[in-house]
mmCIF file of C-alpha atoms in Angstrom:
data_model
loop_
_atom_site.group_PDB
_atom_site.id
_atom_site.type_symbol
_atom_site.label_atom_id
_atom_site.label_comp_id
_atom_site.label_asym_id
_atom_site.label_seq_id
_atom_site.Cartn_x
_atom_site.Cartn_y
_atom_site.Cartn_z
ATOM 1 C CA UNK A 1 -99.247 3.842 16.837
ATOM 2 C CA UNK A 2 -100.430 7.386 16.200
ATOM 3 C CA UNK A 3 -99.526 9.172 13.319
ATOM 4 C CA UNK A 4 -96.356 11.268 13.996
ATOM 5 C CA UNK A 5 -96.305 14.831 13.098
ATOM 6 C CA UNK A 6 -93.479 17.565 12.753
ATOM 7 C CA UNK A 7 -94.979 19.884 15.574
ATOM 8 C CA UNK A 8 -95.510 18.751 19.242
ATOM 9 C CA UNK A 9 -98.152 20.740 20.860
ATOM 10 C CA UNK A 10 -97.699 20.406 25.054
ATOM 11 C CA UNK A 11 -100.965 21.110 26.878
ATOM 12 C CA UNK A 12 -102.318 20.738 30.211
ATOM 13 C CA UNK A 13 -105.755 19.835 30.211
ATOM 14 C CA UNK A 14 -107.386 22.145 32.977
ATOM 15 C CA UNK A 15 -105.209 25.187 31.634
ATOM 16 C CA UNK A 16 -107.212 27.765 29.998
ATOM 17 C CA UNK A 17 -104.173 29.167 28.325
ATOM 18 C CA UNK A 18 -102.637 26.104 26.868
ATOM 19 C CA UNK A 19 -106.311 25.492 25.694
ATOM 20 C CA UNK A 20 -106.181 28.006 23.110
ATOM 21 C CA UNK A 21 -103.984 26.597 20.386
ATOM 22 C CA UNK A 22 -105.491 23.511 21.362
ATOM 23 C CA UNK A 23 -108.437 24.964 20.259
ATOM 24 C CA UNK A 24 -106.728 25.925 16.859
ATOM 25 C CA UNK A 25 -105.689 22.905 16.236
ATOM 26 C CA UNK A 26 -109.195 21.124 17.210
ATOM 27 C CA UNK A 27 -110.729 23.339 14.432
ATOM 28 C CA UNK A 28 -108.711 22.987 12.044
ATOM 29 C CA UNK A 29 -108.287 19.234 12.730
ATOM 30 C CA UNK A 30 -104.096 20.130 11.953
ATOM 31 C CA UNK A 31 -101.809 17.608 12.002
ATOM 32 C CA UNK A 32 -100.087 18.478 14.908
ATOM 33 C CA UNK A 33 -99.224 16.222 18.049
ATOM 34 C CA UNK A 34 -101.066 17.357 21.108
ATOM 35 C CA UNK A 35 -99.112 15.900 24.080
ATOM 36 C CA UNK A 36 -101.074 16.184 27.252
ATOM 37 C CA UNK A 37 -99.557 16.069 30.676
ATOM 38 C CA UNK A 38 -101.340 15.316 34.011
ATOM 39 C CA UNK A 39 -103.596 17.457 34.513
ATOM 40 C CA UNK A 40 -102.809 18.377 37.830
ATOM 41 C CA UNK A 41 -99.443 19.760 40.247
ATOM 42 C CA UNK A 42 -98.428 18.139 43.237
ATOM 43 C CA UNK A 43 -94.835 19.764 43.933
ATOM 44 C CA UNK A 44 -93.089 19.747 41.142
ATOM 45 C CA UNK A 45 -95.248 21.099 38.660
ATOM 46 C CA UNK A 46 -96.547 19.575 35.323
ATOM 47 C CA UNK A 47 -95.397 15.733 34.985
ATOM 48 C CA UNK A 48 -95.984 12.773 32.683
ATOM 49 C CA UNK A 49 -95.483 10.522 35.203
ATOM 50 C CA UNK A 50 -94.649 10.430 39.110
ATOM 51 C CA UNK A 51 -91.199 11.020 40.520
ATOM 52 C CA UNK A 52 -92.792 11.218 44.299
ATOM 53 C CA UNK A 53 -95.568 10.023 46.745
ATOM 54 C CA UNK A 54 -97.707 12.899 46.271
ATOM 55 C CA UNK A 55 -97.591 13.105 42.826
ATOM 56 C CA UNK A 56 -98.383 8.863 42.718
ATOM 57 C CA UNK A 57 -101.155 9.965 44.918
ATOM 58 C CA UNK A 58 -102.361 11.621 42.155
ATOM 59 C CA UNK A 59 -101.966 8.953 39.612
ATOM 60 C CA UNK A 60 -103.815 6.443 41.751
ATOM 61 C CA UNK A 61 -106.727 9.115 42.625
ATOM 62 C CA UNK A 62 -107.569 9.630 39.269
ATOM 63 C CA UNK A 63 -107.104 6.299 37.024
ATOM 64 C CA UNK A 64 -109.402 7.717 34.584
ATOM 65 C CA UNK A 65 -106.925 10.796 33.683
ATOM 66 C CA UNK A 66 -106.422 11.482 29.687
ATOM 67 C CA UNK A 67 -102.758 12.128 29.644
ATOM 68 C CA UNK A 68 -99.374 10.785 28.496
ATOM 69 C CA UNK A 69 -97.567 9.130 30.868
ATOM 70 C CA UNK A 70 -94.231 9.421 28.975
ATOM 71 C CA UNK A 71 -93.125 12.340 26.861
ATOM 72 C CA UNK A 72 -93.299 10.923 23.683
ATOM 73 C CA UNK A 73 -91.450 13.571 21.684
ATOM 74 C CA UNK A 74 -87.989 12.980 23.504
ATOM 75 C CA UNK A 75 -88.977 8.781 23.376
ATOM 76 C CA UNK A 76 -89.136 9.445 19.733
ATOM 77 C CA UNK A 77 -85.531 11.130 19.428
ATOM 78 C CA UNK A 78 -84.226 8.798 21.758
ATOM 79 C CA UNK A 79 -84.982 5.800 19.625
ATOM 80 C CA UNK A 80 -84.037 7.892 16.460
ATOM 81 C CA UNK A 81 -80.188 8.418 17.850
ATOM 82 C CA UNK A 82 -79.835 4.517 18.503
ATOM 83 C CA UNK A 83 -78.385 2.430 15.808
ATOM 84 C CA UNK A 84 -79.062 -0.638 14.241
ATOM 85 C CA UNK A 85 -78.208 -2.732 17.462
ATOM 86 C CA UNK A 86 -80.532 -0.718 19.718
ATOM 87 C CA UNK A 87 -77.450 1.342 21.388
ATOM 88 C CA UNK A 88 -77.306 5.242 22.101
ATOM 89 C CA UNK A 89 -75.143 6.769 19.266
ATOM 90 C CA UNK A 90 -74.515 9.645 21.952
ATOM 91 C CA UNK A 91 -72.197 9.550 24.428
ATOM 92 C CA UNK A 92 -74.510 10.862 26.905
ATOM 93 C CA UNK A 93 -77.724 9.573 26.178
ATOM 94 C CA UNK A 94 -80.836 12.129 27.602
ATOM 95 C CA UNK A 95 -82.317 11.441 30.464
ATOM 96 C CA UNK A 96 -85.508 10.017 30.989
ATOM 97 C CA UNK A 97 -88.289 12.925 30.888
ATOM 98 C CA UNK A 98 -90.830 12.393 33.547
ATOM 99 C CA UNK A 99 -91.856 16.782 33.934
ATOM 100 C CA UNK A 100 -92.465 19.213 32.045
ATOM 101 C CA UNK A 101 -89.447 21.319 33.633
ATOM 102 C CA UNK A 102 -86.851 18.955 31.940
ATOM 103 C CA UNK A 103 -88.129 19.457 28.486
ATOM 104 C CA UNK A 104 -87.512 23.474 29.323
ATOM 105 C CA UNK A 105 -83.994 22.700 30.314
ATOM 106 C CA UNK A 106 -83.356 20.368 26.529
ATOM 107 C CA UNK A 107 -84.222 23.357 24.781
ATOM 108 C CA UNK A 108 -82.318 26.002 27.212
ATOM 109 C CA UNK A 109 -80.226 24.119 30.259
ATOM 110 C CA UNK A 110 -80.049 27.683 31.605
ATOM 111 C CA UNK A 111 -83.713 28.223 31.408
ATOM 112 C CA UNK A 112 -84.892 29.952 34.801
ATOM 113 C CA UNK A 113 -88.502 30.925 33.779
ATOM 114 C CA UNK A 114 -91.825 29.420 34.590
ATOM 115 C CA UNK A 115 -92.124 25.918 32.425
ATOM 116 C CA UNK A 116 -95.878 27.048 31.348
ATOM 117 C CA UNK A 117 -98.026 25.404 29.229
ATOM 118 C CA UNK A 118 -98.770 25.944 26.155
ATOM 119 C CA UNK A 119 -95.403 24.763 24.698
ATOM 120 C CA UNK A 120 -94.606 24.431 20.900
ATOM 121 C CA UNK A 121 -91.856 21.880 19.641
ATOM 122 C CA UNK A 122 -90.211 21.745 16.475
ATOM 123 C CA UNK A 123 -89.675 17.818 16.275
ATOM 124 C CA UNK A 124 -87.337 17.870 13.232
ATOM 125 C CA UNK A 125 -85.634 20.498 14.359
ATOM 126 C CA UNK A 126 -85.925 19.278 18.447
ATOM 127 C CA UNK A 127 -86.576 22.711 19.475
ATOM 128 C CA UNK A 128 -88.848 24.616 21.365
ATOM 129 C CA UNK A 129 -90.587 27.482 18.874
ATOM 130 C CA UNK A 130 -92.721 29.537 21.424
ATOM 131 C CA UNK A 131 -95.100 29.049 24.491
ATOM 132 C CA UNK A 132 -96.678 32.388 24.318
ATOM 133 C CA UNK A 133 -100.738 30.944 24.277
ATOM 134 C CA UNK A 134 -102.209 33.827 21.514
ATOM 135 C CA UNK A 135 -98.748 33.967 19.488
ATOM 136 C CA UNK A 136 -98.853 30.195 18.974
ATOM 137 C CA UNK A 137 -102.053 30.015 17.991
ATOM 138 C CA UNK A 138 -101.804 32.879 15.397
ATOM 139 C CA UNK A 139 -98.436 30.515 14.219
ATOM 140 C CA UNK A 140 -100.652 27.717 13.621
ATOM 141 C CA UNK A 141 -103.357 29.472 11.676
ATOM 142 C CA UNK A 142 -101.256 31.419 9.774
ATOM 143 C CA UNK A 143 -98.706 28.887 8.657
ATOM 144 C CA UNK A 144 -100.551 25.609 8.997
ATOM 145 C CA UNK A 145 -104.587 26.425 8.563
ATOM 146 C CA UNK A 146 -103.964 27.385 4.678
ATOM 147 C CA UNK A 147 -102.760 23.920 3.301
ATOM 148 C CA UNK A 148 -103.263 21.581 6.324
ATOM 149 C CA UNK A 149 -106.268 22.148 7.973
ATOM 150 C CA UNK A 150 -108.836 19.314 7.086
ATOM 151 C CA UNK A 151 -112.122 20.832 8.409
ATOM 152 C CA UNK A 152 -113.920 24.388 8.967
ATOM 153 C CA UNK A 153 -111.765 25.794 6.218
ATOM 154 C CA UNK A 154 -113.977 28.810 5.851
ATOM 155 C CA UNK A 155 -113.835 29.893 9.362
ATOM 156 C CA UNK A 156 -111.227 32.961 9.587
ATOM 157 C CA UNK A 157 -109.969 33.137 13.241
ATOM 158 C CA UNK A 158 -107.882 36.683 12.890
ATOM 159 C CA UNK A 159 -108.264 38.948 10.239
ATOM 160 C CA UNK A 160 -106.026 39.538 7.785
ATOM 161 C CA UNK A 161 -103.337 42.618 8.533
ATOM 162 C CA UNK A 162 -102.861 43.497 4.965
ATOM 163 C CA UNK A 163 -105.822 43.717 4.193
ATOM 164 C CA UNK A 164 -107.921 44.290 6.835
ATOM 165 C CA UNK A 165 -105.652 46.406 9.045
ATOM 166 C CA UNK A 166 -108.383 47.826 11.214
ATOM 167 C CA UNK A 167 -110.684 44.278 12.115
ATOM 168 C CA UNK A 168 -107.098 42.970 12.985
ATOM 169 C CA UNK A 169 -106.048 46.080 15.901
ATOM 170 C CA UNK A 170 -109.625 45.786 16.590
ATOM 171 C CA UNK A 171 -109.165 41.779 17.165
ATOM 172 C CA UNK A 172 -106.137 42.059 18.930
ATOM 173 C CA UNK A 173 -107.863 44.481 21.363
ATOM 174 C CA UNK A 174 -110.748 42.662 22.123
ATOM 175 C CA UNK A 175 -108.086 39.477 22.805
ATOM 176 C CA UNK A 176 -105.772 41.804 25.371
ATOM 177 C CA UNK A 177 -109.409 42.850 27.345
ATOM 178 C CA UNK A 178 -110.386 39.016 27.294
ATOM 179 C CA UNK A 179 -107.413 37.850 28.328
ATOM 180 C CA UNK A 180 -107.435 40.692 31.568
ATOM 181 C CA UNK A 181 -111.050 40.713 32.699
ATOM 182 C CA UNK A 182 -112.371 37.393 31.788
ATOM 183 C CA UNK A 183 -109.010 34.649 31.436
ATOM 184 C CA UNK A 184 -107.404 36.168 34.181
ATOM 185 C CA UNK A 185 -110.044 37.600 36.358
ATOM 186 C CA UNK A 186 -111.076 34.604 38.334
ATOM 187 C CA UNK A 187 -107.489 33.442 39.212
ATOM 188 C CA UNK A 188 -107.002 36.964 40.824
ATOM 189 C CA UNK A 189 -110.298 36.860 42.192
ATOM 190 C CA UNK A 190 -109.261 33.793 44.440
ATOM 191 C CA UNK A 191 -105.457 34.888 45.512
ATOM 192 C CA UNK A 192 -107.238 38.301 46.465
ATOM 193 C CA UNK A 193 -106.871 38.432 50.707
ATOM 194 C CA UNK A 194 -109.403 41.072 51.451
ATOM 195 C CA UNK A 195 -112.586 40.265 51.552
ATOM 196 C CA UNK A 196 -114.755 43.717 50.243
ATOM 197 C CA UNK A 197 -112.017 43.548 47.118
ATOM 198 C CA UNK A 198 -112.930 39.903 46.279
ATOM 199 C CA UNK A 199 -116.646 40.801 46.120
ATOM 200 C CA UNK A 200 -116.137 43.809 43.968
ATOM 201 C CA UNK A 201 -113.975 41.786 41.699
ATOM 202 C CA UNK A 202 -116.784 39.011 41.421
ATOM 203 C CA UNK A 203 -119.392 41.244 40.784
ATOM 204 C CA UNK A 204 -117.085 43.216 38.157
ATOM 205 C CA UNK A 205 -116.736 39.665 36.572
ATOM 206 C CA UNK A 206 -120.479 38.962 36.469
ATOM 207 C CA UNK A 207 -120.922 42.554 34.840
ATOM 208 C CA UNK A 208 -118.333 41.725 32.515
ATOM 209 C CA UNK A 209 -120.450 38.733 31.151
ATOM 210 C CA UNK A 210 -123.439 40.228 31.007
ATOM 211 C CA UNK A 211 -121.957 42.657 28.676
ATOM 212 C CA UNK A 212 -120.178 40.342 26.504
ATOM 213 C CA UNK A 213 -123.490 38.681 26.521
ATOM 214 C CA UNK A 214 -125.503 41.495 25.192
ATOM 215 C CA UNK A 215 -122.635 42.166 22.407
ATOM 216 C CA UNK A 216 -122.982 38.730 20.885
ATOM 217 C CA UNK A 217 -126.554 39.282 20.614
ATOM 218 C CA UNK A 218 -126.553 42.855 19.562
ATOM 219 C CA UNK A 219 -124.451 41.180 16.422
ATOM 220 C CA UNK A 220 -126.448 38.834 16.159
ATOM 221 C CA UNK A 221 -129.245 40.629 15.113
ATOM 222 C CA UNK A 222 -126.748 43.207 13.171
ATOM 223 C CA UNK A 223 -126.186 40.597 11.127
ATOM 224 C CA UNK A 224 -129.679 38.840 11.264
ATOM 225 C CA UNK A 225 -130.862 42.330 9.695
ATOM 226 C CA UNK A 226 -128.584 42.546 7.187
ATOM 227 C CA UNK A 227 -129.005 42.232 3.548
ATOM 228 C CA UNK A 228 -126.816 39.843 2.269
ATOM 229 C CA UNK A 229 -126.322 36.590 -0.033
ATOM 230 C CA UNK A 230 -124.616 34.555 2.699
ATOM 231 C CA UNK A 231 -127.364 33.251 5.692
ATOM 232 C CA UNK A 232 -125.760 33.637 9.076
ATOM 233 C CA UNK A 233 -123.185 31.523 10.001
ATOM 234 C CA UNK A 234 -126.101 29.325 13.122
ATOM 235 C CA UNK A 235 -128.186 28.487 10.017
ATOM 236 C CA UNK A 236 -125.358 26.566 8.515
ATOM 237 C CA UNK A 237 -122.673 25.438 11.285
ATOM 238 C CA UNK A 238 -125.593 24.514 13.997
ATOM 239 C CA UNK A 239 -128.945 23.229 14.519
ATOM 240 C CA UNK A 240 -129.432 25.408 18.183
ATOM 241 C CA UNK A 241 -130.214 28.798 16.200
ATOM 242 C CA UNK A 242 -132.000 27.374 14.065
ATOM 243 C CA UNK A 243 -134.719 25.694 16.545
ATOM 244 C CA UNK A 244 -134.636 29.107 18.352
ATOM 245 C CA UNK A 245 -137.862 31.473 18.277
ATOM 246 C CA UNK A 246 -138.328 34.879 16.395
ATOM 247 C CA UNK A 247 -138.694 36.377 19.766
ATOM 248 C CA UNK A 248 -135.289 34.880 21.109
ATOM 249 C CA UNK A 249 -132.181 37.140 20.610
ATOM 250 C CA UNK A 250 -129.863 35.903 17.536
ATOM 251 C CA UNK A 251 -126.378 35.055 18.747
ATOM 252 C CA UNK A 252 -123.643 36.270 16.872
ATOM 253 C CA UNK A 253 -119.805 36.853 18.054
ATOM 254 C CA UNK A 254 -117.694 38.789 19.411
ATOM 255 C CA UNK A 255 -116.414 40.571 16.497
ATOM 256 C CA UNK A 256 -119.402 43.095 14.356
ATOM 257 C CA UNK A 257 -120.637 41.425 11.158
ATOM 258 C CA UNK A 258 -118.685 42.521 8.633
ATOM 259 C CA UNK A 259 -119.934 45.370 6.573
ATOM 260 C CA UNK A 260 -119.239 44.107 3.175
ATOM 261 C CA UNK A 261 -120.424 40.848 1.798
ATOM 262 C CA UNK A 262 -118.711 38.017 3.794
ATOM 263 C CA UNK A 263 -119.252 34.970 5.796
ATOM 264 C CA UNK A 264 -119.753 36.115 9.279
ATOM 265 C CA UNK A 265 -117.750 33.783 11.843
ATOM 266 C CA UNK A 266 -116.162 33.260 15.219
ATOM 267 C CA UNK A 267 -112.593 34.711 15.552
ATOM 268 C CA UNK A 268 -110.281 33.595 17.739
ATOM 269 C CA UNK A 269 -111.757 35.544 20.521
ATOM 270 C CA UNK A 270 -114.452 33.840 20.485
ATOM 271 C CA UNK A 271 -112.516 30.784 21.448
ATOM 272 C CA UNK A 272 -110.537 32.562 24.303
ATOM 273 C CA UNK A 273 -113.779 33.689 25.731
ATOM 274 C CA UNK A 274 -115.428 29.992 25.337
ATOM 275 C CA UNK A 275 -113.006 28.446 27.097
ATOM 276 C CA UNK A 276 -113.423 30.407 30.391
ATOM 277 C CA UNK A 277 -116.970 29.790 30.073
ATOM 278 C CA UNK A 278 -116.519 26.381 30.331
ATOM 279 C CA UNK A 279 -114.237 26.697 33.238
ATOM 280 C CA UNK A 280 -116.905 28.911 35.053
ATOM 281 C CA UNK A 281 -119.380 26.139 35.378
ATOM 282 C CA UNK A 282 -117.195 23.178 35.316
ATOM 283 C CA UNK A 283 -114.752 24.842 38.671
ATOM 284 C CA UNK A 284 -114.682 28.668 39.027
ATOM 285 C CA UNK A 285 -117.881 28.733 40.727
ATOM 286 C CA UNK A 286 -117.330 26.499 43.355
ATOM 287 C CA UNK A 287 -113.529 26.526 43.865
ATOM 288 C CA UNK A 288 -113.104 30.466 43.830
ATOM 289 C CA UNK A 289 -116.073 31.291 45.271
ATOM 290 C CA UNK A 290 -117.772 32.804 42.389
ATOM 291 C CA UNK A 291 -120.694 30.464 42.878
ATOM 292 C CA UNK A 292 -123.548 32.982 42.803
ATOM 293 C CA UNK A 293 -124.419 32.534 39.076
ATOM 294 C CA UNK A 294 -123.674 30.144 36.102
ATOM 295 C CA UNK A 295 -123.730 30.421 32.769
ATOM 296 C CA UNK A 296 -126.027 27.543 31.904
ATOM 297 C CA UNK A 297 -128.774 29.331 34.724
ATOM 298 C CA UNK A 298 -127.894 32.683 34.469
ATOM 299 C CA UNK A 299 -126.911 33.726 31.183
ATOM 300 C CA UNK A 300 -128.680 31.726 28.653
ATOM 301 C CA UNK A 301 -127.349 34.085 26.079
ATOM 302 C CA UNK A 302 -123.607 32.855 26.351
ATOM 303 C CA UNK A 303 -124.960 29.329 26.951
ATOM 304 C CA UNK A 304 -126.790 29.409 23.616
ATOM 305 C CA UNK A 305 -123.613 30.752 22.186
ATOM 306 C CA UNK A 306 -121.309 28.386 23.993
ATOM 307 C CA UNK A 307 -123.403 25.686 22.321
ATOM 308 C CA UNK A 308 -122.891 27.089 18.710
ATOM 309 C CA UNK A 309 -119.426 26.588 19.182
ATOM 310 C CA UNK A 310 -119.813 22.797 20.971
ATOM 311 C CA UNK A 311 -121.385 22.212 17.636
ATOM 312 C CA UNK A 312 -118.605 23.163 15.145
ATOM 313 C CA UNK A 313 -116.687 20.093 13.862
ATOM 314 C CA UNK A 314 -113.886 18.464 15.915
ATOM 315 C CA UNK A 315 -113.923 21.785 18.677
ATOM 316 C CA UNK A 316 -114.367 18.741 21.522
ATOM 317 C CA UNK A 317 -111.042 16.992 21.074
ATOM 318 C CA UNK A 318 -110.051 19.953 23.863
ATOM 319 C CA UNK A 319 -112.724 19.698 26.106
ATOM 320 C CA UNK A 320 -111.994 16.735 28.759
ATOM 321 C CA UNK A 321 -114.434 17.663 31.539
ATOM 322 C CA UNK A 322 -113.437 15.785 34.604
ATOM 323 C CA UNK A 323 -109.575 16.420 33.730
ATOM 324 C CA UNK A 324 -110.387 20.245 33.406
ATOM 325 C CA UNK A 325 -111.893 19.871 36.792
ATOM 326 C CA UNK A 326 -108.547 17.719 38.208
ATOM 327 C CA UNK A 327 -106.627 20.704 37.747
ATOM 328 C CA UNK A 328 -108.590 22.267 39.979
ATOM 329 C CA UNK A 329 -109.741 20.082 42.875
ATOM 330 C CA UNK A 330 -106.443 18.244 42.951
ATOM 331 C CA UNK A 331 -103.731 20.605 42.543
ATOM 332 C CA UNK A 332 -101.894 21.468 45.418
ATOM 333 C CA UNK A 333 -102.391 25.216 44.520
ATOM 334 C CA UNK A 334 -105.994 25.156 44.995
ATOM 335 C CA UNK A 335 -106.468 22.548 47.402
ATOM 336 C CA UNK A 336 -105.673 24.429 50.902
ATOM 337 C CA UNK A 337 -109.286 24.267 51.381
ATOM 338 C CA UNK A 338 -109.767 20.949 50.586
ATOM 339 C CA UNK A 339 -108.021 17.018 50.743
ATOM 340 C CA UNK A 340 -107.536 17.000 46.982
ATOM 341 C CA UNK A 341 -108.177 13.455 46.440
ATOM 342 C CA UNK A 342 -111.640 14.016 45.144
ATOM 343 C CA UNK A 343 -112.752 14.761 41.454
ATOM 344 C CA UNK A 344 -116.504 16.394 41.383
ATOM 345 C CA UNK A 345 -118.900 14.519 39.205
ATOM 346 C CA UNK A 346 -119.268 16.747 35.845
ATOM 347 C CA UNK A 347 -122.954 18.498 36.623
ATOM 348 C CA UNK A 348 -125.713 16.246 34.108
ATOM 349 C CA UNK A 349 -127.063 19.279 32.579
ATOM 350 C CA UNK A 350 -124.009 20.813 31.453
ATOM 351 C CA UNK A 351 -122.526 17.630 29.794
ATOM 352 C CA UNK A 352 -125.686 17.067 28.085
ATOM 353 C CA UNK A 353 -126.662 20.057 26.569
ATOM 354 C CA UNK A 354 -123.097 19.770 25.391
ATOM 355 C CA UNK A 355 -123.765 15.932 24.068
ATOM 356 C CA UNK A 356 -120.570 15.156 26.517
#
């Protein structure tokens, strides 16, 4: 059996928000339990295992899923209140959990919001902490990444706000834009109903990149220029940057180098925009329309600093490609344009310039 660990992580796959502290904890390698649920809706949104035909449907369409087809968090209570004969100690024993929705209602029965992913659970305590996407992750770097993280210890996702008041505002401003123009963007982009409005928003989106994309490399060579005793973070943490040529532009992050002497690393926006890039290429293109470029054609900047990040330690464990695009070409939500009962093969290039 797999180790058991105080926090439960909930996560759906395809979810861009629920990838982030996934993310974290990927890093970090923390011992948290990442609990994944199918990754995608039929009716009654995010399930562990089928209650209905459509949702069975799903099940049977897509054997090769990576998900938990049980909650194992309330399984693990459940067999915690039974005594030595194997009988509930309560007099009403819980009910089995087959959606996400019911593990909402154990922690508030009068709980009326939307049961999103990301959700963090306190298994000692069998509560739910918080399933706000950035304010989790910030939890589990703040209280976990200092004496439990096992890997990339010297990678500093958010600046410290005692003592480095202004690179944290500055980080937390650079996550609010990310999380409007580039998490959210293409989700509005396909709900939009008028068709000169969705082209304006796609082409603000593509704009958008190729800014981003010319930041990273304008710090990239900030810091490639600098005079310091630490080598840039590519010539230790990858092998891509350090095949590239002296003519290529250095890719550095989203955050400036730091002025004084320090190690110069990804933040945690860095990870919020990586994760959309995946999405672009893997099911943004083709299911919102927004098929006109991709990253690995179009913007080999942010593909060459996609891969620095594909080759940090243990940062896979939340990228499942085909499940990512489940969510997408088999959710109800999306699927008005389509039958839903067909995953796209993950494109050969992509996967292997990832080593996927």
């Amino acid at each position: 059996a797999d180790e058991w660990h105080r926090y439960a992580l909930y996560v759906a796959t395809p979810c861009p928000f629920s990838c982030r502290p996934w993310a974290v904890v990927a890093l970090y390698g923390l011992p948290v339990n990442v609990v994944k649920v199918f990754p995608a809706i039929y009716d009654q949104g995010w399930f562990f295992s089928p209650t209905n035909d459509g949702e069975a449907d799903l099940v049977h369409n897509f054997p090769q899923a990576n998900y938990n087809d049980h909650d194992p968090v309330a399984k693990r209570i459940r067999q915690e209140n039974k005594d030595s004969n194997g009988n509930d100690q309560e007099e009403e024993p819980q009910e089995e959990i087959t959606h996400l929705k019911q593990v909402y209602y154990r922690a508030n029965p009068d709980f009326e919001g939307a049961t999103s992913v990301p959700l963090l659970w306190d298994t000692v305590e069998d509560a739910a902490i918080s399933n706000a996407s950035v304010g989790v992750s910030e939890m589990l770097y703040t209280h976990l990444k200092p004496t439990e993280a096992t890997r990339n210890h010297n990678i500093q996702l958010f600046p410290n706000p005692q003592t480095h008041a202004e690179p944290y505002a500055q980080h937390a401003a650079l996550v609010e834009f990310l999380h409007a123009h580039i998490t959210q963007r293409p989700y509005q982009i396909f709900f939009v109903q008028n068709g000169v409005e969705h082209d304006e928003k796609v082409q603000q989106f593509y704009q958008d990149l190729r800014e981003l994309e010319q930041r990273v490399q304008r710090h990239g060579q900030m810091w490639a220029n600098m005079t310091t005793s630490n080598k840039p973070s590519w010539t230790t943490t990858t092998t891509t940057e350090e095949k590239s040529s002296d003519d290529e532009p250095k890719i550095g992050w989203l955050m400036p180098p730091p002025a004084d002497d320090e190690q110069y690393n990804l933040t945690f926006a860095d990870l919020v925009f990586w994760i959309t890039l995946i999405r672009m290429d893997l099911a943004y293109q083709w299911r919102f329309g927004m098929g006109q470029y991709s990253i690995r054609e179009d913007f080999p900047g942010l593909q060459r600093y996609m891969n620095n990040i594909f080759a940090m330690e243990g940062i896979k464990e939340c990228v499942l490609p085909r499940d990512i695009m489940a969510g997408y070409y088999m959710s109800r939500i999306w699927t008005d344009q389509g039958n839903g009962r067909n995953v796209p093969q993950v494109p050969f290039q992509w996967a292997s310039s990832h080593g996927l």
